[in-house]
Amino acid sequence: MDILKSLNWRYATKRMTGKKLPAQDLQTILDAIRLSASSYGLQPYNVIVIESEELRKQLQPLAYGQAQIVESSHVLVFAAWNSVDEAKVDEYLQAYSETTSMPLEKILAFGVKDRMMQAIVGMPQDEQYHWAAKQAFIALGTGIIAAASLEIYATPMEGFLPSKVDELLGLQERNLRSVALLALGYRDSANDFMEKAPKHRWSAEKLFIKI
Amino acid sequence: MDILKSLNWRYATKRMTGKKLPAQDLQTILDAIRLSASSYGLQPYNVIVIESEELRKQLQPLAYGQAQIVESSHVLVFAAWNSVDEAKVDEYLQAYSETTSMPLEKILAFGVKDRMMQAIVGMPQDEQYHWAAKQAFIALGTGIIAAASLEIYATPMEGFLPSKVDELLGLQERNLRSVALLALGYRDSANDFMEKAPKHRWSAEKLFIKI
């Protein structure tokens, strides 16, 4: 896996052709997102997978009319849990017990629940949301790299109206808040003004502080 | 690049051997972090690269005594900008102009600065910080995957006292706040209780909402 090649290959694609992703490639990207690292392993977010052309048309004006919303194959909406309560921790520990075949009593005896209750459920609600959003951004980053590894074009987007998107998708009722979009598809070379733009990043001297 | 293989290979390594990373592998991981996607391309964070054994000893008690801090080869500290002001936007646009050989006047004519001023500098300071922290988590995720792609063990950590770490590293004077650590090294198989633990993630049915 040549990660530098993939990272150098990708860019925030501005125009796409509408061509659909092969089911296998979409599956790989979703599998990668599902395997993302997260604090305590809790993955305090959901990812809404939108293929419907009609729904993407409704979404587009809520994202300042960005073309990729309708020209992509799929749009992923990364939605952080708005809050984390004891029931969510219990659901996680139960699922963990099932995956690992480790009895719940044994997991509890390690003090895992106590630590999660103190560290996460004990935070004020707005901090829980910010914490969950950061975890979702690890998953977003993973999705971006997964797409690049398959030479699928992907555009991460924060330019949208979160409360309007939440309303459109019924996220509030699910205790979710949209934090980022990821459009997946194929670039439209004829119209993508970013295609030829050189990649800019901070120099290593500016980004890294060596101590 | 088989991203699923790398993601399945990795886990939050709990014990490391102290063996040093080859310089080339560390360089690849840092290059990948530097190439991370970020909103507006601003990369509103710095990454502190710590090799010093002495400094890692001082850091360890601030991270609840976690062994990887001293048993790793290097510890990366992801530090978000605490605020984003006009000077930072100007510095970015100047650097962008140099990388792309596009005259600054032309970039300004596109309205890029106005949009960044409105969208980022216009946010209240605490929102700027949360926004910067989320961008740093994309870079954290990228670093995790880069390490896994090289079969370097890596442990992302949020279990530390940010204000104490900021004090130790002099981050406040740099307008930075530590948001995550990433220990890089080689696992100590004899003592790592997580080595054999099955990987648990939410099922696809629980994580994804298909609309």
Coordinates of C-alpha atoms in Angstrom, one line a residue:
Chain A
M1 CA 0.0 0.0 0.0
D2 CA 1.7 3.2 -1.2
I3 CA -0.1 5.8 0.9
L4 CA 1.9 8.7 -0.4
K5 CA 1.0 7.9 -3.9
S6 CA -2.7 7.8 -3.0
L7 CA -2.5 11.1 -1.0
N8 CA -0.7 12.8 -3.8
W9 CA -3.2 11.5 -6.4
R10 CA -6.3 12.8 -4.6
Y11 CA -7.6 16.4 -4.5
A12 CA -10.9 18.0 -3.7
T13 CA -12.7 17.2 -6.9
K14 CA -15.0 20.1 -7.9
R15 CA -16.9 18.5 -10.9
M16 CA -18.0 14.9 -11.4
T17 CA -19.6 13.0 -14.3
G18 CA -22.4 11.2 -12.6
K19 CA -20.9 7.8 -13.3
K20 CA -21.8 5.3 -10.6
L21 CA -19.3 3.5 -8.4
P22 CA -19.0 -0.2 -8.8
A23 CA -20.7 -1.9 -5.8
Q24 CA -17.4 -3.5 -4.7
D25 CA -15.6 -0.2 -4.5
L26 CA -18.3 1.5 -2.5
Q27 CA -18.3 -1.6 -0.2
T28 CA -14.5 -1.2 0.3
I29 CA -14.8 2.5 1.2
L30 CA -17.6 1.7 3.7
D31 CA -15.7 -1.2 5.1
A32 CA -12.7 1.1 5.6
I33 CA -14.8 3.7 7.4
R34 CA -16.3 1.0 9.6
L35 CA -12.7 -0.2 10.5
S36 CA -11.6 3.4 11.5
A37 CA -9.9 3.9 14.8
S38 CA -11.9 5.6 17.5
S39 CA -11.4 6.5 21.1
Y40 CA -12.6 3.6 23.4
G41 CA -13.6 2.0 20.1
L42 CA -17.0 3.6 20.6
Q43 CA -17.4 5.1 17.0
P44 CA -19.8 7.8 18.3
Y45 CA -21.2 8.6 14.8
N46 CA -23.3 7.3 12.0
V47 CA -22.7 7.6 8.3
I48 CA -25.7 8.2 6.0
V49 CA -25.2 6.7 2.6
I50 CA -27.2 8.7 0.0
E51 CA -27.6 7.4 -3.6
S52 CA -31.1 8.8 -4.4
E53 CA -30.8 11.4 -7.2
E54 CA -34.0 13.1 -5.9
L55 CA -32.6 13.4 -2.3
R56 CA -29.2 14.7 -3.6
K57 CA -31.1 17.4 -5.6
Q58 CA -32.8 18.4 -2.3
L59 CA -29.4 18.4 -0.6
Q60 CA -27.6 20.5 -3.1
P61 CA -29.1 23.9 -2.2
L62 CA -28.2 23.2 1.4
A63 CA -24.6 22.8 0.4
Y64 CA -24.4 26.2 -1.4
G65 CA -25.3 24.5 -4.7
Q66 CA -22.0 22.6 -5.0
A67 CA -22.1 20.5 -8.2
Q68 CA -20.6 17.3 -6.7
I69 CA -23.7 16.7 -4.6
V70 CA -25.7 15.8 -7.7
E71 CA -22.8 14.9 -10.0
S72 CA -21.3 12.3 -7.6
S73 CA -22.3 8.6 -7.5
H74 CA -23.0 8.7 -3.7
V75 CA -22.9 11.3 -0.9
L76 CA -21.9 10.1 2.5
V77 CA -23.0 12.3 5.4
F78 CA -20.9 11.9 8.6
A79 CA -23.2 12.6 11.5
A80 CA -21.8 12.8 15.1
W81 CA -23.9 11.6 18.0
N82 CA -25.2 14.8 19.6
S83 CA -24.8 13.3 23.1
V84 CA -23.6 10.0 24.6
D85 CA -25.7 8.5 27.4
E86 CA -25.4 5.3 29.5
A87 CA -27.7 3.4 27.2
K88 CA -25.2 3.9 24.3
V89 CA -22.3 2.7 26.4
D90 CA -24.3 -0.4 27.4
E91 CA -25.2 -1.0 23.8
Y92 CA -21.5 -0.8 22.9
L93 CA -20.4 -3.1 25.7
Q94 CA -23.0 -5.6 24.8
A95 CA -22.0 -5.6 21.1
Y96 CA -18.3 -5.8 22.1
S97 CA -19.1 -8.8 24.3
E98 CA -20.8 -10.5 21.3
T99 CA -18.0 -9.8 18.9
T100 CA -15.2 -10.9 21.2
S101 CA -17.1 -13.8 22.9
M102 CA -16.0 -12.2 26.2
P103 CA -18.7 -12.4 28.9
L104 CA -20.1 -8.9 29.8
E105 CA -19.3 -9.5 33.5
K106 CA -15.7 -9.9 32.6
I107 CA -15.6 -6.7 30.6
L108 CA -17.3 -4.9 33.4
A109 CA -14.8 -6.3 35.9
F110 CA -12.0 -4.6 34.0
G111 CA -13.7 -1.3 34.8
V112 CA -14.3 -0.4 31.2
K113 CA -17.8 0.9 31.8
D114 CA -16.8 3.0 34.7
R115 CA -14.1 4.6 32.7
M116 CA -16.4 5.3 29.8
M117 CA -19.0 6.7 32.1
Q118 CA -16.6 9.1 33.7
A119 CA -14.6 10.1 30.6
I120 CA -17.5 10.4 28.1
V121 CA -20.9 10.4 29.7
G122 CA -19.6 12.6 32.4
M123 CA -18.8 15.4 30.0
P124 CA -21.2 18.3 29.4
Q125 CA -23.4 17.6 26.4
D126 CA -21.7 20.1 24.1
E127 CA -18.3 18.5 24.8
Q128 CA -19.7 15.1 24.1
Y129 CA -20.8 16.4 20.7
H130 CA -17.4 18.0 19.9
W131 CA -15.7 14.8 21.0
A132 CA -18.0 12.7 18.8
A133 CA -17.4 15.0 15.9
K134 CA -13.6 14.6 16.2
Q135 CA -14.0 10.9 16.1
A136 CA -16.2 11.2 13.0
F137 CA -13.4 13.2 11.4
I138 CA -11.0 10.2 11.8
A139 CA -13.6 8.2 9.9
L140 CA -13.9 10.9 7.3
G141 CA -10.1 10.9 6.8
T142 CA -10.2 7.1 6.5
G143 CA -12.9 7.3 3.8
I144 CA -10.9 9.9 1.9
I145 CA -7.8 7.6 1.8
A146 CA -9.9 4.5 1.0
A147 CA -11.4 6.2 -2.0
A148 CA -8.0 7.5 -3.2
S149 CA -6.5 4.0 -2.8
L150 CA -9.1 2.8 -5.4
E151 CA -8.6 5.9 -7.6
I152 CA -12.2 6.9 -6.8
Y153 CA -12.6 10.7 -6.6
A154 CA -13.8 12.1 -3.4
T155 CA -14.7 15.6 -2.1
P156 CA -14.9 16.2 1.6
M157 CA -17.2 19.2 2.3
E158 CA -17.9 21.3 5.3
G159 CA -19.6 24.0 3.2
F160 CA -23.3 23.2 4.0
L161 CA -26.0 24.2 6.5
P162 CA -25.8 21.5 9.1
S163 CA -29.2 22.2 10.8
K164 CA -31.0 22.2 7.4
V165 CA -29.3 19.0 6.4
D166 CA -30.2 17.5 9.7
E167 CA -33.8 18.5 9.1
L168 CA -33.8 17.1 5.5
L169 CA -32.5 13.7 6.7
G170 CA -34.4 13.5 10.0
L171 CA -31.1 13.4 11.9
Q172 CA -32.3 15.3 15.0
E173 CA -34.8 12.5 15.8
R174 CA -31.9 10.1 15.8
N175 CA -29.8 12.3 18.1
L176 CA -27.3 13.0 15.2
R177 CA -25.8 16.1 13.8
S178 CA -24.2 16.3 10.3
V179 CA -20.5 17.3 10.5
A180 CA -19.1 16.6 7.1
L181 CA -20.1 15.4 3.6
L182 CA -18.1 13.1 1.3
A183 CA -19.1 13.0 -2.3
L184 CA -17.8 10.0 -4.2
G185 CA -17.6 9.6 -7.9
Y186 CA -15.5 10.3 -11.0
R187 CA -14.1 13.6 -12.0
D188 CA -15.3 15.6 -15.0
S189 CA -11.9 16.5 -16.4
A190 CA -13.3 19.0 -19.0
N191 CA -14.9 21.2 -16.2
D192 CA -12.9 20.6 -13.1
F193 CA -10.8 23.8 -12.6
M194 CA -9.0 22.1 -9.6
E195 CA -7.7 19.2 -11.7
K196 CA -4.5 20.9 -12.7
A197 CA -4.0 22.9 -9.6
P198 CA -0.7 22.1 -7.9
K199 CA -1.1 20.6 -4.4
H200 CA -0.3 23.0 -1.6
R201 CA 0.5 22.1 2.0
W202 CA 2.5 23.7 4.8
S203 CA 6.2 23.0 4.4
A204 CA 7.5 20.4 6.8
E205 CA 9.4 23.2 8.6
K206 CA 6.1 25.0 9.3
L207 CA 3.9 22.0 10.1
F208 CA 6.3 20.0 12.4
I209 CA 7.9 21.1 15.6
K210 CA 10.8 18.8 16.4
I211 CA 11.7 18.6 20.1
Chain B
M1 CA -2.6 -0.2 -1.7
D2 CA -4.8 -2.6 0.3
I3 CA -6.4 -0.3 2.9
L4 CA -8.6 -3.0 4.4
K5 CA -5.6 -5.2 5.1
S6 CA -3.8 -2.3 6.8
L7 CA -6.9 -1.3 8.9
N8 CA -7.4 -4.9 9.9
W9 CA -3.8 -5.3 10.8
R10 CA -3.6 -2.4 13.1
Y11 CA -4.8 -2.1 16.7
A12 CA -4.2 0.3 19.6
T13 CA -0.9 -1.3 20.8
K14 CA -0.6 -1.2 24.5
R15 CA 3.1 -2.2 25.0
M16 CA 6.1 -1.5 22.8
T17 CA 9.7 -2.6 22.8
G18 CA 11.6 0.7 22.5
K19 CA 13.0 -0.2 19.1
K20 CA 13.5 2.9 17.0
L21 CA 11.7 3.5 13.7
P22 CA 13.9 3.6 10.6
A23 CA 14.3 7.2 9.5
Q24 CA 12.6 6.5 6.2
D25 CA 9.5 5.1 7.8
L26 CA 9.1 8.0 10.1
Q27 CA 9.6 10.3 7.1
T28 CA 6.8 8.5 5.2
I29 CA 4.4 8.8 8.2
L30 CA 5.2 12.6 8.5
D31 CA 4.8 13.1 4.8
A32 CA 1.4 11.4 4.9
I33 CA 0.3 13.6 7.7
R34 CA 1.6 16.7 5.8
L35 CA -0.5 15.6 2.8
S36 CA -3.7 15.2 4.8
A37 CA -6.9 16.7 3.5
S38 CA -8.2 19.8 5.3
S39 CA -10.9 22.3 4.9
Y40 CA -9.8 25.3 2.8
G41 CA -6.4 23.5 2.7
L42 CA -5.5 25.5 5.8
Q43 CA -4.2 22.6 8.0
P44 CA -4.9 24.6 11.2
Y45 CA -2.7 22.5 13.5
N46 CA 0.9 21.6 14.2
V47 CA 2.5 18.3 15.0
I48 CA 5.1 18.0 17.6
V49 CA 7.6 15.2 17.0
I50 CA 9.1 13.9 20.2
E51 CA 12.0 11.5 20.2
S52 CA 13.8 12.6 23.4
E53 CA 13.6 9.9 26.0
E54 CA 13.9 12.4 28.8
L55 CA 10.9 14.4 27.5
R56 CA 8.9 11.2 27.0
K57 CA 9.6 10.4 30.6
Q58 CA 8.2 13.8 31.6
L59 CA 5.2 13.3 29.4
Q60 CA 4.3 9.8 30.7
P61 CA 2.7 10.8 34.0
L62 CA 0.6 13.4 32.1
A63 CA -0.8 10.5 30.1
Y64 CA -1.9 8.4 33.1
G65 CA 1.4 6.5 33.0
Q66 CA 0.7 4.8 29.7
A67 CA 3.7 2.6 28.8
Q68 CA 3.7 3.4 25.1
I69 CA 4.8 7.0 25.8
V70 CA 8.3 5.7 26.9
E71 CA 8.3 2.4 25.1
S72 CA 7.6 3.9 21.7
S73 CA 10.2 5.2 19.2
H74 CA 8.5 8.6 18.8
V75 CA 5.4 10.3 20.1
L76 CA 3.6 12.7 17.9
V77 CA 1.5 15.4 19.6
F78 CA -1.3 16.7 17.4
A79 CA -1.9 20.3 18.5
A80 CA -4.8 22.4 17.1
W81 CA -4.5 26.1 16.6
N82 CA -6.4 27.7 19.5
S83 CA -7.6 30.5 17.3
V84 CA -7.4 31.5 13.6
D85 CA -6.7 35.2 12.9
E86 CA -6.3 37.2 9.7
A87 CA -2.5 37.0 9.9
K88 CA -2.7 33.1 9.7
V89 CA -5.0 33.4 6.6
D90 CA -2.5 35.8 5.0
E91 CA 0.4 33.5 5.8
Y92 CA -1.5 30.6 4.2
L93 CA -2.4 32.6 1.1
Q94 CA 1.2 33.8 0.7
A95 CA 2.5 30.2 1.0
Y96 CA -0.2 29.0 -1.4
S97 CA 0.8 31.6 -3.9
E98 CA 4.5 30.5 -3.7
T99 CA 3.6 26.8 -4.1
T100 CA 1.3 27.3 -7.0
S101 CA 3.2 30.2 -8.7
M102 CA -0.2 31.9 -8.8
P103 CA 0.1 35.7 -8.0
L104 CA -1.5 36.7 -4.7
E105 CA -3.6 39.3 -6.5
K106 CA -5.2 36.5 -8.6
I107 CA -6.0 34.4 -5.5
L108 CA -7.5 37.4 -3.8
A109 CA -9.6 38.2 -6.9
F110 CA -11.2 34.7 -6.5
G111 CA -12.5 35.9 -3.2
V112 CA -10.7 33.1 -1.3
K113 CA -9.6 35.4 1.5
D114 CA -13.0 36.9 2.0
R115 CA -14.6 33.4 2.3
M116 CA -11.9 32.3 4.8
M117 CA -12.3 35.4 6.8
Q118 CA -16.1 35.0 6.9
A119 CA -16.2 31.2 7.5
I120 CA -13.2 30.8 9.8
V121 CA -11.9 34.0 11.3
G122 CA -15.6 35.1 11.7
M123 CA -16.3 32.2 14.1
P124 CA -16.2 32.7 17.9
Q125 CA -12.8 31.6 19.2
D126 CA -14.0 28.4 20.9
E127 CA -15.6 27.3 17.6
Q128 CA -12.3 28.1 15.8
Y129 CA -10.6 25.8 18.2
H130 CA -13.1 23.0 17.8
W131 CA -12.9 23.4 14.0
A132 CA -9.1 23.2 14.1
A133 CA -9.2 20.2 16.3
K134 CA -11.5 18.3 13.9
Q135 CA -9.1 19.1 11.0
A136 CA -6.2 17.7 13.2
F137 CA -8.2 14.5 13.6
I138 CA -8.2 14.0 9.9
A139 CA -4.4 14.2 10.1
L140 CA -4.4 11.9 13.1
G141 CA -6.4 9.3 11.1
T142 CA -4.0 9.7 8.2
G143 CA -1.0 9.1 10.4
I144 CA -2.6 6.0 11.9
I145 CA -3.2 4.5 8.4
A146 CA 0.3 5.6 7.2
A147 CA 1.9 3.7 10.1
A148 CA -0.3 0.6 9.5
S149 CA 0.6 0.7 5.8
L150 CA 4.3 0.3 6.8
E151 CA 3.4 -2.3 9.6
I152 CA 4.6 0.2 12.2
Y153 CA 2.6 -0.1 15.4
A154 CA 0.8 3.1 16.4
T155 CA -1.4 4.0 19.4
P156 CA -3.6 7.0 19.2
M157 CA -4.3 8.4 22.7
E158 CA -6.7 10.9 24.1
G159 CA -6.1 9.8 27.7
F160 CA -3.8 12.7 28.8
L161 CA -4.1 16.0 30.5
P162 CA -4.1 18.5 27.7
S163 CA -3.3 21.6 29.7
K164 CA -0.4 19.9 31.5
V165 CA 1.0 18.7 28.2
D166 CA 0.6 22.2 26.7
E167 CA 2.5 23.5 29.6
L168 CA 5.3 20.9 29.3
L169 CA 5.7 21.6 25.6
G170 CA 5.2 25.3 25.7
L171 CA 2.2 25.1 23.4
Q172 CA 0.2 27.9 24.9
E173 CA 2.9 30.5 23.8
R174 CA 2.5 29.1 20.3
N175 CA -1.3 29.4 20.3
L176 CA -1.6 25.7 20.2
R177 CA -3.6 23.1 22.2
S178 CA -2.8 19.4 22.3
V179 CA -5.7 17.3 21.1
A180 CA -4.3 13.8 20.5
L181 CA -1.1 11.8 20.9
L182 CA 0.2 9.1 18.5
A183 CA 2.9 6.7 19.8
L184 CA 4.8 5.0 17.0
G185 CA 7.0 1.9 17.5
Y186 CA 7.0 -1.9 17.7
R187 CA 4.8 -4.0 19.8
D188 CA 6.0 -6.0 22.7
S189 CA 4.2 -9.2 22.0
A190 CA 5.0 -10.8 25.3
N191 CA 3.3 -8.1 27.3
D192 CA 0.6 -6.6 25.0
F193 CA -2.7 -7.9 26.3
M194 CA -4.5 -6.3 23.3
E195 CA -2.5 -8.2 20.7
K196 CA -4.8 -11.2 20.6
A197 CA -8.1 -9.3 21.2
P198 CA -10.6 -9.6 18.3
K199 CA -11.3 -6.3 16.6
H200 CA -14.8 -5.0 17.4
R201 CA -16.7 -2.4 15.4
W202 CA -20.3 -1.5 15.0
S203 CA -22.0 -3.8 12.5
A204 CA -22.6 -2.2 9.1
E205 CA -26.3 -2.3 9.9
K206 CA -25.8 -0.1 13.0
L207 CA -23.1 2.2 11.6
F208 CA -24.6 3.0 8.2
I209 CA -28.0 4.5 7.4
K210 CA -28.9 3.9 3.8
I211 CA -31.4 6.3 2.3

